Structure formats: C-alpha cells, structure tokens
Coordinates of C-alpha atoms in Angstrom, one line a residue:
I1 CA -17.4 -5.7 -14.7
V2 CA -14.5 -6.3 -17.0
A3 CA -13.5 -2.8 -18.1
S4 CA -11.6 -2.4 -21.3
M5 CA -9.4 0.4 -22.7
E6 CA -12.3 2.0 -24.7
N7 CA -13.4 3.8 -21.5
V8 CA -10.2 6.0 -21.7
A9 CA -8.4 8.1 -24.2
I10 CA -4.9 9.6 -24.3
F11 CA -4.8 13.4 -24.5
D12 CA -2.3 16.2 -23.8
S13 CA -2.8 17.3 -20.2
P14 CA -1.9 21.0 -19.7
G15 CA 1.5 21.2 -18.0
K16 CA 1.7 17.5 -17.5
G17 CA 2.4 16.0 -20.9
R18 CA 0.3 13.0 -21.9
G19 CA -2.5 11.9 -19.7
L20 CA -5.7 9.8 -19.7
K21 CA -9.2 11.1 -19.8
A22 CA -12.6 9.3 -19.3
T23 CA -14.6 8.8 -22.5
K24 CA -17.8 8.1 -20.5
E25 CA -19.2 9.0 -17.1
F26 CA -18.1 7.0 -14.0
W27 CA -19.5 6.5 -10.5
A28 CA -17.7 5.6 -7.2
G29 CA -16.4 2.1 -7.3
D30 CA -16.5 1.6 -11.1
V31 CA -13.5 -0.2 -12.6
I32 CA -12.2 2.1 -15.4
F33 CA -9.7 -0.4 -16.7
S34 CA -7.7 -3.4 -15.5
E35 CA -4.3 -4.4 -16.7
P36 CA -1.9 -7.3 -16.2
S37 CA 1.8 -6.4 -15.6
L38 CA 4.1 -6.5 -18.6
A39 CA 6.6 -8.0 -16.1
A40 CA 7.0 -8.1 -12.4
V41 CA 9.6 -9.3 -9.8
V42 CA 9.7 -10.0 -6.1
F43 CA 11.7 -7.6 -3.9
D44 CA 15.3 -8.8 -3.2
S45 CA 14.5 -9.0 0.5
L46 CA 11.5 -11.3 0.1
T47 CA 12.6 -13.7 -2.7
E48 CA 12.4 -16.7 -0.4
R49 CA 9.1 -15.9 1.2
I50 CA 6.9 -14.8 -1.7
C51 CA 5.8 -16.9 -4.6
H52 CA 7.4 -15.6 -7.8
S53 CA 4.3 -16.3 -9.8
C54 CA 1.3 -15.4 -7.8
F55 CA 3.0 -13.0 -5.2
R56 CA 1.3 -14.7 -2.3
R57 CA 3.2 -14.9 1.0
Q58 CA 3.8 -18.5 2.0
D59 CA 5.9 -20.1 4.8
K60 CA 6.9 -23.2 2.7
L61 CA 7.8 -22.5 -0.9
Q62 CA 9.3 -24.9 -3.4
R63 CA 12.3 -23.5 -5.2
C64 CA 13.3 -23.9 -8.9
G65 CA 15.5 -27.0 -9.1
Q66 CA 17.6 -25.3 -11.9
C67 CA 18.6 -21.9 -10.7
K68 CA 17.7 -22.5 -7.0
F69 CA 16.6 -18.8 -6.9
A70 CA 12.9 -18.7 -7.9
H71 CA 10.3 -19.9 -5.3
Y72 CA 6.8 -21.1 -6.0
C73 CA 3.7 -22.2 -4.0
D74 CA 3.5 -25.4 -5.9
R75 CA 3.8 -27.0 -9.4
T76 CA 0.8 -25.1 -10.7
C77 CA 2.5 -21.7 -9.9
Q78 CA 5.8 -22.9 -11.2
R79 CA 4.2 -23.9 -14.6
A80 CA 2.3 -20.6 -14.7
G81 CA 5.5 -18.6 -14.1
W82 CA 7.7 -20.6 -16.5
A83 CA 7.2 -18.5 -19.6
E84 CA 8.5 -15.5 -17.6
H85 CA 11.2 -17.4 -15.7
K86 CA 12.6 -19.5 -18.5
Q87 CA 15.3 -17.2 -19.8
E88 CA 15.9 -15.7 -16.3
C89 CA 16.6 -19.3 -15.1
S90 CA 19.4 -20.0 -17.5
A91 CA 20.8 -16.5 -17.3
I92 CA 21.1 -16.8 -13.5
K93 CA 22.8 -20.2 -13.8
A94 CA 25.3 -18.8 -16.4
Y95 CA 25.9 -15.6 -14.4
G96 CA 26.5 -17.6 -11.2
K97 CA 24.7 -15.1 -9.0
V98 CA 21.3 -13.3 -8.7
P99 CA 21.2 -9.7 -9.9
N100 CA 19.2 -7.1 -8.0
E101 CA 15.4 -6.5 -8.5
N102 CA 15.9 -3.6 -11.0
I103 CA 18.1 -5.6 -13.2
R104 CA 15.8 -8.7 -13.0
L105 CA 12.8 -6.5 -13.9
V106 CA 14.5 -4.8 -16.9
A107 CA 15.7 -8.2 -18.2
R108 CA 12.2 -9.7 -17.9
I109 CA 10.8 -6.7 -19.8
M110 CA 13.4 -6.9 -22.6
W111 CA 12.9 -10.7 -23.0
R112 CA 9.2 -10.1 -23.3
L113 CA 9.6 -7.2 -25.8
D114 CA 12.2 -9.2 -27.9
K115 CA 9.7 -12.0 -28.1
E116 CA 6.4 -10.2 -28.7
G117 CA 7.4 -6.8 -30.1
S118 CA 6.8 -3.3 -28.5
M119 CA 3.1 -3.8 -28.1
V120 CA 2.5 -7.0 -26.1
S121 CA -1.3 -6.7 -26.3
D122 CA -3.9 -4.8 -28.3
M123 CA -5.0 -3.3 -25.0
Q124 CA -1.7 -1.5 -24.6
L125 CA -2.1 2.3 -25.3
T126 CA 1.6 3.2 -25.4
T127 CA 5.0 1.6 -26.2
L128 CA 7.7 1.7 -23.6
E129 CA 9.9 3.8 -25.9
E130 CA 7.3 6.6 -25.6
L131 CA 7.3 6.6 -21.8
E132 CA 9.5 9.2 -19.9
D133 CA 12.8 8.0 -18.4
H134 CA 13.9 11.3 -16.7
I135 CA 17.5 10.2 -16.9
A136 CA 18.5 13.8 -17.7
D137 CA 17.0 14.9 -14.4
M138 CA 18.8 12.4 -12.2
Q139 CA 21.1 13.4 -9.3
Q140 CA 24.7 12.4 -9.3
D141 CA 24.3 9.5 -6.9
E142 CA 21.3 8.2 -8.8
M143 CA 23.4 8.3 -12.0
K144 CA 26.1 6.4 -10.3
E145 CA 23.7 3.6 -9.3
L146 CA 22.3 3.6 -12.8
K147 CA 25.7 3.1 -14.3
V148 CA 26.4 0.2 -11.9
D149 CA 23.1 -1.4 -12.8
I150 CA 23.7 -1.1 -16.5
H151 CA 27.2 -2.5 -16.1
N152 CA 25.8 -5.5 -14.2
F153 CA 22.9 -5.9 -16.6
L154 CA 25.4 -6.3 -19.5
D155 CA 27.2 -9.0 -17.6
Y156 CA 24.0 -10.8 -16.8
W157 CA 22.3 -10.5 -20.2
P158 CA 23.1 -13.7 -22.2
Q159 CA 25.5 -13.4 -25.2
N160 CA 23.3 -15.5 -27.4
N161 CA 20.2 -13.2 -26.9
K162 CA 19.5 -10.2 -29.1
Q163 CA 21.9 -7.4 -28.0
H164 CA 20.7 -3.9 -27.1
T165 CA 22.4 -0.6 -27.1
V166 CA 23.3 1.1 -23.7
D167 CA 20.8 3.8 -24.6
V168 CA 17.9 1.4 -24.9
I169 CA 18.9 -0.4 -21.7
S170 CA 19.3 2.8 -19.7
H171 CA 15.9 4.1 -21.0
M172 CA 14.3 0.9 -19.5
F173 CA 16.0 1.5 -16.1
G174 CA 14.8 5.1 -16.2
V175 CA 11.2 4.0 -17.0
I176 CA 11.0 1.5 -14.1
N177 CA 12.6 4.1 -11.8
C178 CA 9.8 6.6 -12.2
N179 CA 7.0 4.3 -13.4
G180 CA 7.5 1.0 -11.5
F181 CA 4.3 0.2 -9.5
T182 CA 4.6 -1.6 -6.2
V183 CA 3.0 -5.0 -6.3
S184 CA 1.3 -6.1 -3.1
D185 CA 0.6 -9.5 -1.7
H186 CA -2.9 -10.9 -2.6
R187 CA -4.4 -9.3 0.5
G188 CA -3.0 -5.9 -0.3
L189 CA -1.4 -5.6 3.1
Q190 CA 2.3 -5.7 2.2
A191 CA 4.4 -4.5 -0.7
V192 CA 6.2 -7.5 -2.0
G193 CA 7.5 -6.6 -5.4
V194 CA 7.6 -4.2 -8.3
G195 CA 6.0 -4.4 -11.8
L196 CA 5.5 -2.4 -14.9
F197 CA 2.0 -1.6 -16.1
P198 CA 2.3 0.5 -19.3
N199 CA -1.3 1.9 -19.4
L200 CA -1.1 2.9 -15.7
C201 CA 2.0 4.9 -16.5
L202 CA -0.2 7.3 -18.5
V203 CA -2.3 8.2 -15.5
N204 CA -1.1 11.5 -14.0
H205 CA -0.8 12.5 -10.4
D206 CA -3.1 14.6 -8.3
C207 CA -2.8 15.0 -4.5
W208 CA -6.6 14.7 -4.3
P209 CA -7.2 12.3 -7.1
N210 CA -10.4 11.0 -8.6
C211 CA -9.1 7.4 -8.9
T212 CA -7.3 4.7 -7.0
V213 CA -5.2 1.8 -8.0
I214 CA -5.5 -1.7 -6.5
L215 CA -3.9 -5.0 -7.3
N216 CA -6.6 -7.7 -7.5
H217 CA -6.0 -11.3 -8.5
G218 CA -2.8 -10.4 -10.3
K219 CA -4.1 -7.4 -12.3
I220 CA -4.1 -3.8 -11.4
E221 CA -7.5 -2.1 -11.4
L222 CA -8.0 1.7 -11.9
R223 CA -11.1 2.4 -9.8
S224 CA -13.2 5.6 -9.6
L225 CA -13.5 7.2 -6.2
G226 CA -16.5 9.3 -7.0
K227 CA -18.4 10.7 -10.0
I228 CA -16.1 11.4 -13.0
A229 CA -17.6 13.3 -15.9
E230 CA -17.0 12.3 -19.5
G231 CA -13.8 14.1 -20.8
E232 CA -12.4 14.6 -17.3
E233 CA -8.7 13.7 -16.6
L234 CA -8.1 10.5 -14.6
T235 CA -5.7 11.0 -11.7
V236 CA -4.1 8.9 -8.9
A237 CA -2.0 10.0 -6.0
Y238 CA 1.7 9.0 -6.2
V239 CA 2.3 10.0 -2.6
D240 CA 0.3 9.8 0.6
Y241 CA -1.9 12.9 1.2
L242 CA -1.1 12.8 4.9
N243 CA 2.2 14.6 4.1
L244 CA 2.3 18.4 4.1
S245 CA 2.1 20.1 0.8
E246 CA 5.7 21.0 0.9
E247 CA 6.8 17.5 1.7
R248 CA 4.5 16.0 -1.0
Q249 CA 6.1 18.4 -3.5
R250 CA 9.6 17.5 -2.4
L251 CA 8.8 13.7 -2.8
L252 CA 7.2 14.2 -6.2
K253 CA 10.1 16.2 -7.4
T254 CA 12.8 13.8 -6.2
Q255 CA 11.0 10.6 -7.1
Y256 CA 9.0 11.6 -10.2
F257 CA 10.8 14.7 -11.4
F258 CA 7.8 17.2 -11.6
D259 CA 6.4 20.1 -9.7
C260 CA 2.9 19.4 -8.5
T261 CA 0.6 22.3 -9.2
C262 CA -2.7 20.7 -8.0
E263 CA -5.2 22.8 -6.0
H264 CA -4.2 21.1 -2.7
C265 CA -0.6 22.0 -3.2
K266 CA -1.2 25.5 -4.5
N267 CA -3.5 26.5 -1.7
R268 CA -1.9 24.3 0.9
I269 CA -5.3 22.8 1.7
K270 CA -5.5 21.2 5.1
D271 CA -1.9 22.0 6.0
D272 CA -3.2 24.1 8.9
L273 CA -5.1 21.0 10.3
K274 CA -2.0 18.8 9.9
M275 CA 0.2 21.1 11.9
G276 CA -2.5 22.9 14.0
G277 CA -3.0 23.5 17.7
R278 CA -5.9 22.2 19.8
E279 CA -8.6 24.7 20.4
V280 CA -10.4 24.4 23.8
D281 CA -13.4 26.6 24.4
G282 CA -12.2 29.1 21.8
V283 CA -8.7 29.3 23.2
K284 CA -5.8 28.3 21.0
P285 CA -2.3 27.6 22.2
S286 CA 0.4 30.1 21.0
E287 CA 2.3 29.4 17.8
E288 CA 5.4 29.0 20.0
Q289 CA 3.7 26.3 22.1
V290 CA 2.6 24.4 18.9
K291 CA 6.0 24.7 17.4
E292 CA 7.7 23.4 20.6
A293 CA 5.3 20.4 20.8
T294 CA 5.7 19.7 17.1
D295 CA 9.5 19.6 17.4
H296 CA 9.3 17.4 20.5
C297 CA 7.0 14.9 18.7
F298 CA 9.4 14.9 15.7
Q299 CA 12.3 13.9 17.8
M300 CA 10.3 11.3 19.7
L301 CA 9.1 9.8 16.4
E302 CA 12.7 9.2 15.4
K303 CA 13.4 7.5 18.7
M304 CA 10.2 5.5 18.4
D305 CA 11.1 4.3 14.9
K306 CA 14.5 3.1 16.1
A307 CA 12.9 1.2 19.0
R308 CA 10.4 -0.3 16.7
L309 CA 13.1 -1.5 14.3
N310 CA 14.8 -3.2 17.2
G311 CA 11.6 -4.9 18.1
D312 CA 11.7 -3.3 21.6
Y313 CA 7.9 -2.8 21.8
H314 CA 7.7 -1.9 25.5
E315 CA 10.1 1.0 24.7
V316 CA 7.9 2.0 21.8
V317 CA 4.9 2.2 24.1
K318 CA 6.9 4.2 26.7
I319 CA 8.0 6.8 24.1
C320 CA 4.5 7.1 22.6
R321 CA 2.9 7.5 25.9
E322 CA 5.3 10.1 27.1
C323 CA 5.0 12.1 23.9
I324 CA 1.2 11.9 23.8
E325 CA 1.0 13.0 27.4
K326 CA 3.0 16.1 26.6
A327 CA 1.5 17.0 23.2
E328 CA -2.1 15.9 23.3
S329 CA -3.3 19.0 25.1
I330 CA -1.5 21.4 22.7
L331 CA -1.8 19.8 19.3
A332 CA -4.9 19.4 17.2
D333 CA -6.4 15.9 16.8
T334 CA -5.5 16.1 13.1
H335 CA -1.8 16.9 13.8
I336 CA 0.1 14.4 11.7
Y337 CA 2.7 13.6 14.3
L338 CA 0.1 12.9 16.9
L339 CA -1.7 10.7 14.4
R340 CA 1.5 8.7 13.8
M341 CA 1.9 8.3 17.6
W342 CA -1.7 7.1 18.0
S343 CA -1.4 4.8 15.1
T344 CA 1.8 3.2 16.3
L345 CA 0.6 2.9 19.9
S346 CA -2.6 1.2 18.8
E347 CA -0.8 -1.2 16.6
V348 CA 1.8 -2.2 19.2
Q349 CA -0.7 -2.4 22.1
A350 CA -2.9 -4.7 19.9
Y351 CA 0.2 -6.8 19.3
L352 CA 0.9 -6.9 23.0
Q353 CA -2.8 -7.7 23.6
Y354 CA -3.7 -4.6 25.5
F355 CA -6.9 -4.3 23.5
D356 CA -8.7 -1.5 25.4
D357 CA -5.8 0.8 25.1
A358 CA -5.3 -0.2 21.4
A359 CA -8.9 0.5 20.7
E360 CA -8.9 4.0 22.2
Y361 CA -5.9 5.1 20.1
A362 CA -7.2 3.4 17.0
R363 CA -10.4 5.4 17.4
K364 CA -8.6 8.7 17.8
M365 CA -6.5 7.9 14.7
V366 CA -9.6 7.2 12.6
E367 CA -11.4 10.3 13.8
G368 CA -8.3 12.4 12.7
Y369 CA -8.1 10.6 9.4
L370 CA -11.8 11.3 8.7
K371 CA -11.1 15.1 8.8
L372 CA -8.0 14.8 6.5
Y373 CA -8.5 12.1 3.9
H374 CA -10.9 11.9 1.0
P375 CA -14.0 9.9 2.3
N376 CA -13.1 7.1 -0.1
N377 CA -9.4 6.8 0.6
A378 CA -8.1 3.3 0.9
V379 CA -5.8 4.3 3.8
L380 CA -8.8 5.5 5.7
G381 CA -10.7 2.3 4.9
M382 CA -7.8 0.1 6.1
A383 CA -7.4 2.3 9.3
A384 CA -11.2 1.9 10.0
M385 CA -10.8 -1.9 9.5
R386 CA -7.9 -2.1 12.0
A387 CA -9.8 0.0 14.5
G388 CA -12.9 -2.1 14.1
V389 CA -11.0 -5.3 14.7
T390 CA -9.3 -3.8 17.7
H391 CA -12.6 -2.7 19.2
W392 CA -14.0 -6.2 18.6
Q393 CA -10.9 -7.7 20.4
A394 CA -11.5 -5.3 23.3
G395 CA -15.1 -6.5 23.6
Q396 CA -16.5 -3.1 22.4
I397 CA -18.9 -4.7 19.9
E398 CA -21.0 -1.7 18.9
V399 CA -18.2 0.6 18.0
G400 CA -16.3 -2.3 16.5
H401 CA -19.2 -3.3 14.2
G402 CA -19.7 0.4 13.3
M403 CA -16.1 0.8 12.3
I404 CA -16.1 -2.5 10.3
C405 CA -19.2 -1.3 8.4
K406 CA -17.5 2.0 7.7
A407 CA -14.4 0.2 6.4
Y408 CA -16.5 -2.1 4.3
A409 CA -18.3 0.8 2.6
I410 CA -15.0 2.4 1.7
L411 CA -13.2 -0.8 0.5
M412 CA -16.2 -1.7 -1.7
V413 CA -15.3 1.4 -3.6
T414 CA -11.5 1.2 -3.5
H415 CA -11.0 -2.6 -3.7
G416 CA -14.3 -3.9 -5.0
P417 CA -16.4 -6.9 -3.9
T418 CA -14.1 -9.6 -5.2
H419 CA -10.9 -8.5 -3.5
P420 CA -9.7 -10.9 -0.8
I421 CA -9.6 -8.2 1.9
T422 CA -13.2 -7.1 1.1
K423 CA -14.3 -10.7 1.5
D424 CA -12.5 -10.9 4.8
L425 CA -14.3 -7.7 5.9
E426 CA -17.6 -9.0 4.7
A427 CA -17.1 -12.1 6.9
M428 CA -16.2 -9.9 9.9
R429 CA -19.3 -7.7 9.2
V430 CA -21.6 -10.7 9.3
Q431 CA -19.8 -12.0 12.4
T432 CA -20.0 -8.7 14.4
E433 CA -23.6 -8.1 13.3
M434 CA -24.6 -11.5 14.7
E435 CA -22.6 -10.8 17.9
L436 CA -24.2 -7.4 18.3
R437 CA -27.7 -8.9 18.0
M438 CA -26.8 -11.4 20.8
F439 CA -25.3 -8.6 22.8
K440 CA -28.5 -6.6 22.6
Q441 CA -30.7 -9.6 23.6
N442 CA -28.6 -10.6 26.6
E443 CA -25.4 -9.0 27.6
Y444 CA -24.6 -11.5 30.3
V445 CA -24.9 -14.5 28.0
Y446 CA -23.0 -12.7 25.3
H447 CA -20.0 -11.9 27.6
S448 CA -19.8 -15.5 29.0
M449 CA -19.9 -16.9 25.5
R450 CA -17.4 -14.4 24.3
E451 CA -15.0 -15.4 27.2
A452 CA -15.4 -19.0 26.1
A453 CA -14.8 -18.2 22.5
L454 CA -11.6 -16.3 23.3
K455 CA -10.3 -19.1 25.4
N456 CA -11.2 -21.4 22.4
K457 CA -13.3 -23.6 24.5
P458 CA -15.8 -25.7 22.6
M459 CA -18.8 -23.5 22.0
T460 CA -22.3 -24.6 22.1
M461 CA -24.1 -22.2 19.8
M462 CA -21.6 -20.3 17.7
H463 CA -18.5 -21.7 16.3
E464 CA -17.6 -18.8 14.1
P465 CA -15.6 -16.5 16.3
K466 CA -12.6 -18.8 16.3
S467 CA -12.3 -19.0 12.5
V468 CA -12.9 -15.3 12.1
E469 CA -10.4 -14.6 14.9
E470 CA -7.8 -16.7 13.2
G471 CA -8.4 -14.8 10.0
I472 CA -8.0 -11.5 11.9
K473 CA -4.8 -12.6 13.5
N474 CA -3.3 -13.3 10.1
L475 CA -4.6 -10.0 8.8
F476 CA -2.5 -7.9 11.1
H477 CA 0.8 -9.7 11.2
R478 CA 3.6 -8.3 13.2
R479 CA 5.8 -6.0 11.0
K480 CA 9.2 -7.4 10.7

C-alpha cells in the first residue's frame, strides 16, 4: 500500500501546538504515510563504514575520489547520491576538513531548499520555517555548542553560494536538534545517521502512542499500531516506554522542550511494576528491601556498562550473575533494572555461545516486556526475535519457534511484510517450523542432524540451517 498525505490533516492539538490527525479509519499495520528524507547524513563515527547513499553497513566501501570523505557501496550508489553530495564535495575540498554531522545536515538542507524552494514536494505539509526550533529554551551549554556550530558552518558554507542570515541558519540547527530523526541501517538494527522528515515532525508524542515509525527502503513509514478512528490524533513515542514516568518526562523536557501530560505520565501507569517487589504466595518484600535491591542493581548496572564498553565480557557475566542472585528473589520480574540485567546477560552469553543460559534469560526478559509494553511494540518484537533465535541455538526448538512466530506477528504490524528484517524472520519461521515437524516425528534423527548442521558437515536431507544460521549470526552482531 502506498499511502499518501490525504490520509492525514494538520490540526491544533490541545496543549501541543500543531499535530496530525487521521482523516479515515486505520487498522493495525496500516501505512498511514511514507516520506523520503529532505536530507540525511551518516553519523561522524560511522562515515567510513556506512554507505552515504543507501545507509547500508558494508565492510568494503569505495570513497569519493574528489573529497575522499563520502563512502559508497559502488558506482550505482555514488551516482544516486551525487545530487546530494555535489555541493558538499566541493565545499569539503575548499574547507580542507570535514565538519560535524549537524553542520553537514544543515548544509545539505540549505542547498536543497536554495535549489527547490521551501516546499520540495507537493506531499510536504509544512515548510521548515514553520517548524519549532526551541532555541529560546536551550540551556547555556547547548547555546555554546550551537554558536560554535554556526561559526563553523559560516566558514564551511561556500562564498559563491546564496548567503543566509545567522537567524535562518540557527533556526535550521534548532529544527534538527529537536526534530532530527535517527536513520537506521537497512535491517533496522543499528542507528547509523540522522535525517529530517518534515511531515514526521508534525506527529506529536505520546508515551503510549497509536503509531510507530520505521525506516523501510530509504523512506520512513508511519504505521498504525491498532485501530485508529477517523479524526483521532496520530502519535508516536519519542522516548522508550521502559523508562519510569518521571524519567520519560525529564528526557522529553531536556530533549524536546515540553511537559508530557499523557495518561501514562499523569497516572504513572505501570511505574509500580517497573520498580516493584516480587510477591511470593501473597507475601511482598518490605519497601526497604525493594529500595535496597534497586539501589544495588543501579550501582551494578553502572559497573556492568563499564565492563561492557571495555569488551570484558566475562566480567559482565560475573557482575550480572552476582546482581541477579541478590535481587531476583526481591524484585518483581517486571523491574526495569532486573530486565536490563537479564537482557545484557542473555546477549553476552549468546555471544560467548552459552546458549542454554542465554535462552533462559532471554525468555525472562520477554515475559517481563510482555507485561509492560504495548502488545505491538517494535522493541517487544525485536526482543522476542532475539529470544527465539537464542532458543533455537540452544536446541529448544518448540519455544524457539513459538517466540519467532510471536516476533513475526508483531513485526508484521510495526515493520510490514517488505522490510528486510521481517523477511529474515519469515525465513526463520519457515525453517523452525520444518525443524519442529522433524523433531516431533523423530527426536533422535532430529538431534543427530542438528549436530551435523551445527558442525557444518555436509547434510543429506536439509541444507537450510547453514544459510539461515549465517543470516542469524549477521543479525546479532557484537556491539562495538
């Protein structure tokens, strides 16, 4: 379904300024609209590993012979990206160095607007002038950074191009600061850049939203998470719901400069679950015990993050285990610190190839997520996928297949059938279903074949596990 902008209309949302509302009824998984970026750039840290045109992650990229900065998959990508890169290329050469991602993005936006006018397509519902920049709300240190960026921008911007006032330039920096959307690689597993999507900027936030945003084949799609009535406001979540209400409000205030008044914040919905104690046979631990265990987890999380950054995975496992041992009997299985410990432990153990262990913690994590997240939340879908793969790796085929089916049902709504990751999941689902049938017919044959498959010996009947397994390995790359 190619959705166009006639499914939505701009309106004044009470207390929120302008927003978008649905002009017809939608159901779960419907694409409300899709939109290409007005401009997008790769993060500074990834400029040599990600194609500057299609945003795919590649080991071997070809770099632009002129500026030596832009990298592309091949000639096709280079040609496709030339219109956007042309002015940037000569500006970088003249400037003698590469400015940061914010400056590069603002420059790309300005070149495009100078060439095509303030409305670059008839699908665009708003001009960039009309978008909020929140410069008046910035803290001192942010203002300082902004001034440095503007100063460097003016040095970078070519003299022979149309010149703009400092007000116009600072407005653009303000707009990308609060409206820039993270661009992910084509699988949607890693944030690789930032882009500006003007229509998406009009969609307001809700902590329990009725829509989700996904990048699919270079365009963002606004997708419906459930039934949306005609005239209802369309919302997306700017921050992860797993944060407590107070923390979400703090993040929204510092990053997007507004006070969230959604139901979930006002009534602190599910905060009690996220910080709760474990009830056993009607007996709950005291508030004091819960607080003590929570504080302990918090300290251990900081230690764990450090060890993880240093790549000391055995230390990560040790910290997680010690913490879980202490806290698991006191904290609820929806406690967000416990969930983070389980999630990290399952990821690291899968990496270290202790799959039984990894599967157990992945399952606990998903069970906790199910009680907290909206049933069609993409984070829940991805977690179920990870858990499914981990169970498959541990040889627990029934649970693995069930998890993969659950993940598939969620991602069909949040990502849609054409997204690369949904296609990966579909292949896994077919694969695990076939294995499950074999398993039920003859466990012994299944296990001996599986052993052979995992050792990559030539297989007689099925040659699929290897290819799917390869795909799975690439799916969960080690976090750098």
